[in-house]
Coordinates of C-alpha atoms in Angstrom, one line a residue:
M1 CA 124.2 92.6 141.9
R2 CA 120.9 93.7 140.5
K3 CA 121.0 97.0 138.6
I4 CA 118.4 99.6 137.7
I5 CA 118.6 100.1 134.0
A6 CA 116.9 102.9 131.9
I7 CA 116.7 102.7 128.1
T8 CA 115.5 105.2 125.5
G9 CA 114.7 103.7 122.1
A10 CA 113.8 100.4 123.9
T11 CA 111.0 99.5 121.4
G12 CA 113.5 99.7 118.5
F13 CA 115.6 97.1 116.8
I14 CA 118.6 97.4 119.2
G15 CA 116.8 98.7 122.3
T16 CA 114.3 95.8 122.5
K17 CA 117.1 93.2 122.5
L18 CA 119.1 95.3 125.1
A19 CA 116.1 95.5 127.4
L20 CA 115.5 91.7 127.2
A21 CA 119.2 91.0 127.8
H22 CA 119.1 93.0 131.1
V23 CA 115.8 91.4 132.1
A24 CA 117.4 88.0 131.5
V25 CA 120.1 88.6 134.2
G26 CA 117.6 89.9 136.7
D27 CA 118.0 93.7 136.4
K28 CA 115.2 96.1 136.9
V29 CA 114.5 97.8 133.5
K30 CA 112.7 101.1 132.8
I31 CA 112.0 102.3 129.3
L32 CA 110.8 105.6 127.9
S33 CA 108.2 105.4 125.2
R34 CA 105.3 107.3 123.7
R35 CA 103.5 104.1 123.0
N36 CA 100.9 102.5 125.2
R37 CA 102.2 99.8 127.5
V38 CA 99.9 97.2 126.0
D39 CA 101.5 97.8 122.5
I40 CA 105.0 97.1 123.7
A41 CA 106.3 93.6 123.3
L42 CA 108.4 93.4 126.5
P43 CA 107.9 91.5 129.7
D44 CA 105.5 92.9 132.3
S45 CA 108.4 93.3 134.7
V46 CA 109.7 96.2 132.4
Q47 CA 108.5 99.5 133.7
C48 CA 107.3 101.8 131.0
I49 CA 107.4 105.6 131.5
Q50 CA 105.1 107.0 128.9
G51 CA 106.4 110.1 127.2
G52 CA 109.1 111.4 124.9
L53 CA 112.3 113.3 125.2
Q54 CA 110.4 116.6 125.3
D55 CA 108.3 115.5 128.3
L56 CA 110.2 116.8 131.3
A57 CA 107.9 115.2 133.9
A58 CA 108.3 111.8 132.3
L59 CA 112.1 112.3 132.1
A60 CA 112.3 113.0 135.8
S61 CA 110.6 109.8 136.6
F62 CA 112.6 107.9 134.0
V63 CA 116.0 108.8 135.4
S64 CA 115.2 108.4 139.1
D65 CA 117.6 106.1 141.0
V66 CA 119.2 104.7 137.7
D67 CA 122.5 102.9 137.7
V68 CA 123.0 102.8 133.9
L69 CA 121.1 104.8 131.3
Y70 CA 121.4 103.7 127.7
H71 CA 120.5 106.4 125.2
C72 CA 119.5 104.4 122.1
A73 CA 116.8 106.6 120.7
G74 CA 117.5 107.7 117.2
E75 CA 115.8 108.9 114.0
I76 CA 117.2 107.3 110.8
R77 CA 114.7 108.3 108.2
D78 CA 113.1 111.8 108.7
E79 CA 115.8 114.4 108.5
V80 CA 113.4 117.1 109.8
K81 CA 113.1 115.3 113.1
M82 CA 116.8 114.5 113.6
H83 CA 117.9 117.7 115.3
S84 CA 114.9 117.7 117.6
L85 CA 115.5 114.1 118.7
H86 CA 119.3 113.8 118.7
V87 CA 120.3 117.3 120.0
D88 CA 117.3 118.9 121.8
G89 CA 116.1 115.5 123.1
T90 CA 119.5 114.6 124.4
A91 CA 119.9 118.1 126.1
N92 CA 116.6 117.5 127.9
L93 CA 117.6 114.1 129.0
I94 CA 121.0 115.3 130.3
A95 CA 119.2 118.1 132.3
A96 CA 117.0 115.5 133.9
A97 CA 119.8 113.0 134.5
R98 CA 122.4 115.3 136.1
G99 CA 123.3 113.8 139.5
K100 CA 120.6 111.2 139.2
I101 CA 122.3 108.3 137.3
G102 CA 125.6 106.5 137.6
R103 CA 126.6 106.0 134.0
W104 CA 125.3 107.2 130.6
V105 CA 125.9 104.9 127.6
Q106 CA 125.5 106.6 124.3
L107 CA 124.7 104.6 121.2
S108 CA 126.4 106.6 118.4
S109 CA 127.6 105.7 114.9
V110 CA 130.9 105.4 113.0
G111 CA 129.2 107.8 110.6
T112 CA 130.6 110.6 112.9
Y113 CA 134.0 110.0 111.3
G114 CA 132.6 110.9 107.9
A115 CA 133.1 109.2 104.6
Q116 CA 136.4 107.3 105.1
R117 CA 137.5 105.9 101.8
D118 CA 140.4 103.7 102.9
G119 CA 142.7 102.9 105.8
V120 CA 141.9 101.9 109.4
V121 CA 139.5 104.0 111.4
T122 CA 140.2 104.2 115.1
E123 CA 138.8 106.1 118.0
R124 CA 141.5 108.7 117.4
T125 CA 140.4 109.3 113.8
E126 CA 139.3 112.9 113.1
L127 CA 135.6 113.4 113.3
N128 CA 134.1 114.7 110.0
P129 CA 130.3 113.9 109.7
R130 CA 128.7 114.6 106.4
G131 CA 125.0 114.0 106.5
I132 CA 122.3 115.4 108.9
Y133 CA 122.0 112.1 110.7
E134 CA 125.7 111.9 111.4
I135 CA 126.1 115.6 112.2
T136 CA 123.3 115.5 114.8
K137 CA 124.5 112.3 116.3
L138 CA 127.9 113.8 116.9
A139 CA 126.3 116.9 118.4
S140 CA 124.5 114.6 120.8
D141 CA 127.8 112.8 121.7
Q142 CA 129.4 116.1 122.4
L143 CA 126.6 117.2 124.8
V144 CA 127.1 114.0 126.7
I145 CA 130.8 114.4 126.9
E146 CA 130.5 118.0 128.1
A147 CA 128.0 117.0 130.8
S148 CA 130.4 114.2 132.0
L149 CA 133.3 116.7 132.2
E150 CA 131.0 118.8 134.5
N151 CA 130.6 115.6 136.7
A152 CA 126.9 115.2 135.8
F153 CA 127.5 111.4 135.4
E154 CA 130.0 108.9 133.9
Q155 CA 129.7 108.4 130.2
V156 CA 130.7 105.8 127.5
I157 CA 130.1 106.2 123.8
L158 CA 129.7 103.2 121.5
R159 CA 130.1 103.7 117.7
P160 CA 128.9 100.7 115.7
S161 CA 129.1 100.3 112.0
N162 CA 126.0 99.1 110.0
V163 CA 123.9 97.1 112.5
Y164 CA 122.0 94.1 111.0
G165 CA 119.9 91.2 112.1
S166 CA 116.8 89.3 111.0
T167 CA 114.3 91.6 112.7
M168 CA 115.7 94.9 111.4
S169 CA 113.3 97.3 109.8
N170 CA 115.9 98.7 107.4
Q171 CA 115.4 96.7 104.2
S172 CA 118.7 97.6 102.4
L173 CA 120.5 94.3 103.1
F174 CA 117.3 92.3 102.2
S175 CA 117.2 94.2 98.9
L176 CA 120.9 93.3 98.4
I177 CA 120.1 89.6 99.0
G178 CA 117.3 89.9 96.5
M179 CA 119.7 91.3 93.9
V180 CA 122.2 88.5 94.4
K181 CA 119.4 85.9 94.1
R182 CA 118.2 87.4 90.8
G183 CA 121.7 87.7 89.4
W184 CA 121.4 91.5 89.3
F185 CA 124.3 92.4 91.6
F186 CA 127.6 93.7 90.2
Y187 CA 130.8 95.0 91.7
L188 CA 132.1 98.5 91.3
G189 CA 135.8 99.5 90.9
K190 CA 138.7 97.4 92.1
A191 CA 138.4 94.2 94.1
G192 CA 138.8 94.3 97.9
A193 CA 136.2 96.8 98.9
S194 CA 135.1 96.6 102.6
A195 CA 131.8 95.3 104.0
N196 CA 131.6 96.8 107.5
Y197 CA 128.7 95.3 109.4
I198 CA 128.0 94.3 113.0
H199 CA 125.3 91.9 114.2
V200 CA 122.7 93.3 116.6
D201 CA 123.5 90.7 119.3
N202 CA 127.2 91.9 119.3
V203 CA 126.0 95.5 119.7
V204 CA 123.9 94.5 122.7
K205 CA 126.8 92.7 124.3
A206 CA 129.1 95.7 123.7
L207 CA 126.5 98.0 125.2
Q208 CA 126.3 95.9 128.3
L209 CA 130.1 95.9 128.7
C210 CA 130.1 99.7 128.3
G211 CA 127.4 100.0 131.0
L212 CA 128.9 97.7 133.6
S213 CA 132.7 97.6 133.1
A214 CA 134.8 99.9 135.3
N215 CA 137.4 100.2 132.5
A216 CA 134.8 101.8 130.2
K217 CA 134.4 105.0 132.2
D218 CA 134.6 108.1 130.0
Q219 CA 135.7 106.1 126.9
I220 CA 134.7 105.9 123.3
Y221 CA 134.7 102.6 121.5
N222 CA 134.2 101.6 117.8
L223 CA 132.5 98.3 117.0
S224 CA 132.4 96.5 113.7
D225 CA 133.0 93.2 111.9
Y226 CA 134.6 93.1 108.5
R227 CA 134.9 91.0 105.3
T228 CA 135.8 92.0 101.8
L229 CA 132.8 92.8 99.7
E230 CA 133.6 89.7 97.6
Q231 CA 133.6 87.5 100.7
F232 CA 130.4 89.1 102.0
I233 CA 128.5 88.6 98.7
N234 CA 129.8 85.0 98.3
L235 CA 128.5 84.2 101.8
I236 CA 125.1 85.4 100.7
A237 CA 125.3 83.5 97.4
V238 CA 126.1 80.3 99.2
G239 CA 123.2 80.7 101.6
L240 CA 120.9 81.2 98.6
N241 CA 122.5 78.3 96.6
V242 CA 123.1 80.5 93.6
P243 CA 126.2 81.3 91.6
A244 CA 128.4 84.1 93.1
P245 CA 128.3 87.3 91.1
T246 CA 131.3 88.1 88.9
W247 CA 130.3 91.2 87.0
R248 CA 132.4 94.3 87.7
L249 CA 132.0 97.9 86.3
P250 CA 134.4 100.8 86.6
E251 CA 133.6 103.1 89.5
W252 CA 133.5 106.3 87.3
L253 CA 130.8 104.9 85.1
L254 CA 128.2 105.1 87.9
R255 CA 129.7 107.8 90.2
L256 CA 129.1 110.6 87.8
P257 CA 125.4 109.8 87.1
A258 CA 124.9 109.3 90.9
R259 CA 126.4 112.7 91.6
W260 CA 124.2 114.4 88.9
M261 CA 120.9 112.6 89.5
S262 CA 120.8 111.5 93.1
K263 CA 118.6 114.5 94.0
L264 CA 115.8 113.2 91.8
P265 CA 112.9 111.7 93.8
K266 CA 113.3 108.0 94.2
F267 CA 116.4 107.8 92.0
P268 CA 117.9 104.5 93.2
L269 CA 121.6 105.3 92.7
T270 CA 123.3 107.7 95.1
E271 CA 126.8 108.7 95.8
A272 CA 126.5 107.2 99.3
R273 CA 125.6 103.8 97.7
V274 CA 128.5 104.1 95.3
D275 CA 130.7 104.9 98.3
A276 CA 129.4 101.8 100.2
L277 CA 130.3 99.6 97.3
T278 CA 133.8 101.0 96.8
T279 CA 135.2 102.0 100.2
C280 CA 138.2 100.2 101.5
S281 CA 138.2 101.5 105.1
I282 CA 137.7 99.2 108.1
Y283 CA 136.9 100.1 111.7
A284 CA 139.3 98.8 114.3
T285 CA 137.9 97.0 117.4
E286 CA 141.2 96.5 119.2
K287 CA 140.4 99.0 121.9
I288 CA 137.1 97.5 123.1
E289 CA 138.6 94.0 122.9
R290 CA 141.7 95.0 124.9
E291 CA 140.0 97.2 127.5
L292 CA 136.6 95.4 128.0
G293 CA 137.4 91.8 126.9
Y294 CA 134.9 92.1 124.1
R295 CA 134.6 89.2 121.5
H296 CA 131.9 88.8 118.8
L297 CA 129.0 86.6 119.9
V298 CA 127.8 86.2 116.3
S299 CA 130.3 85.9 113.4
M300 CA 129.5 87.5 110.1
E301 CA 129.2 84.0 108.6
A302 CA 126.6 83.0 111.1
G303 CA 124.8 86.4 110.9
L304 CA 124.5 86.2 107.2
V305 CA 123.1 82.7 107.4
E306 CA 120.4 84.1 109.7
L307 CA 119.7 87.0 107.4
V308 CA 119.4 84.8 104.3
E309 CA 117.1 82.4 106.1
A310 CA 114.9 85.4 107.2
Y311 CA 114.8 86.6 103.6
K312 CA 113.7 83.2 102.4
A313 CA 111.0 83.0 105.0
N314 CA 109.7 86.4 104.1
Q315 CA 109.6 85.4 100.4
N316 CA 107.7 82.3 101.2
D317 CA 105.2 84.3 103.2
K318 CA 104.5 86.4 100.2
K319 CA 103.6 83.5 98.0

């Protein structure tokens, strides 16, 4: 049956693919965007409501007669804007959506669990966000849950780990590929650190399951794929046809400088980056697999092949 779908953040990395996935199955899609319609690379069948999360008139039109609303809008760079978008914007959207939509699907982040150094992180793990992005995303989640408890709408929260794909604007993984290619990459600390990533196509599939499955009502799901850091880097090296890195330094050697100097402008080494290279935690996906029948569409092996090929193409374009 054709659904009416509304998506915030639909011109972003994940939202664009989500909109196209719903168009492909014949759903009616509405998006909220400040951009002019002619500047949005989506089919003409997609209805664009021009405005932002502070525009109450636009929000009223956006949520009208909607079956599933996906809240994918997010600010990942400018900390000054995060509270306004994630908290105030969500509150405005909730006020407009009360009694007007069937289900709200919230795109959140495993960052709401905080810096987990080891072990298995499940949906029952204590929430302990550390950065402004993670704190404001959790505040947004809590607003949605509270509204659902007041019978404003059904809700589902999806918390993916690091989302990647060839069209992502975040350049961190492309920079990592460049380091491996140049022979500059080295490991920190003991072997067996975790690489927790999830391909964007898998996130889109999970979002759709959250939006359409009866079992998903009022649930929270984690989403991630996992390889050891050694496996992850070796896959990149194979794709580049270069030797796999073998250098390894003790963690303490870089953690102390990172702690002392990370506040300096443009200093490349931060504690967060040291954490990312040494964490041994993984994010369990058993719940979404068991309750919604979720399975990865794109394996990490296939996803990294795609990413390395995109890196090569980009390098060729620069020549």
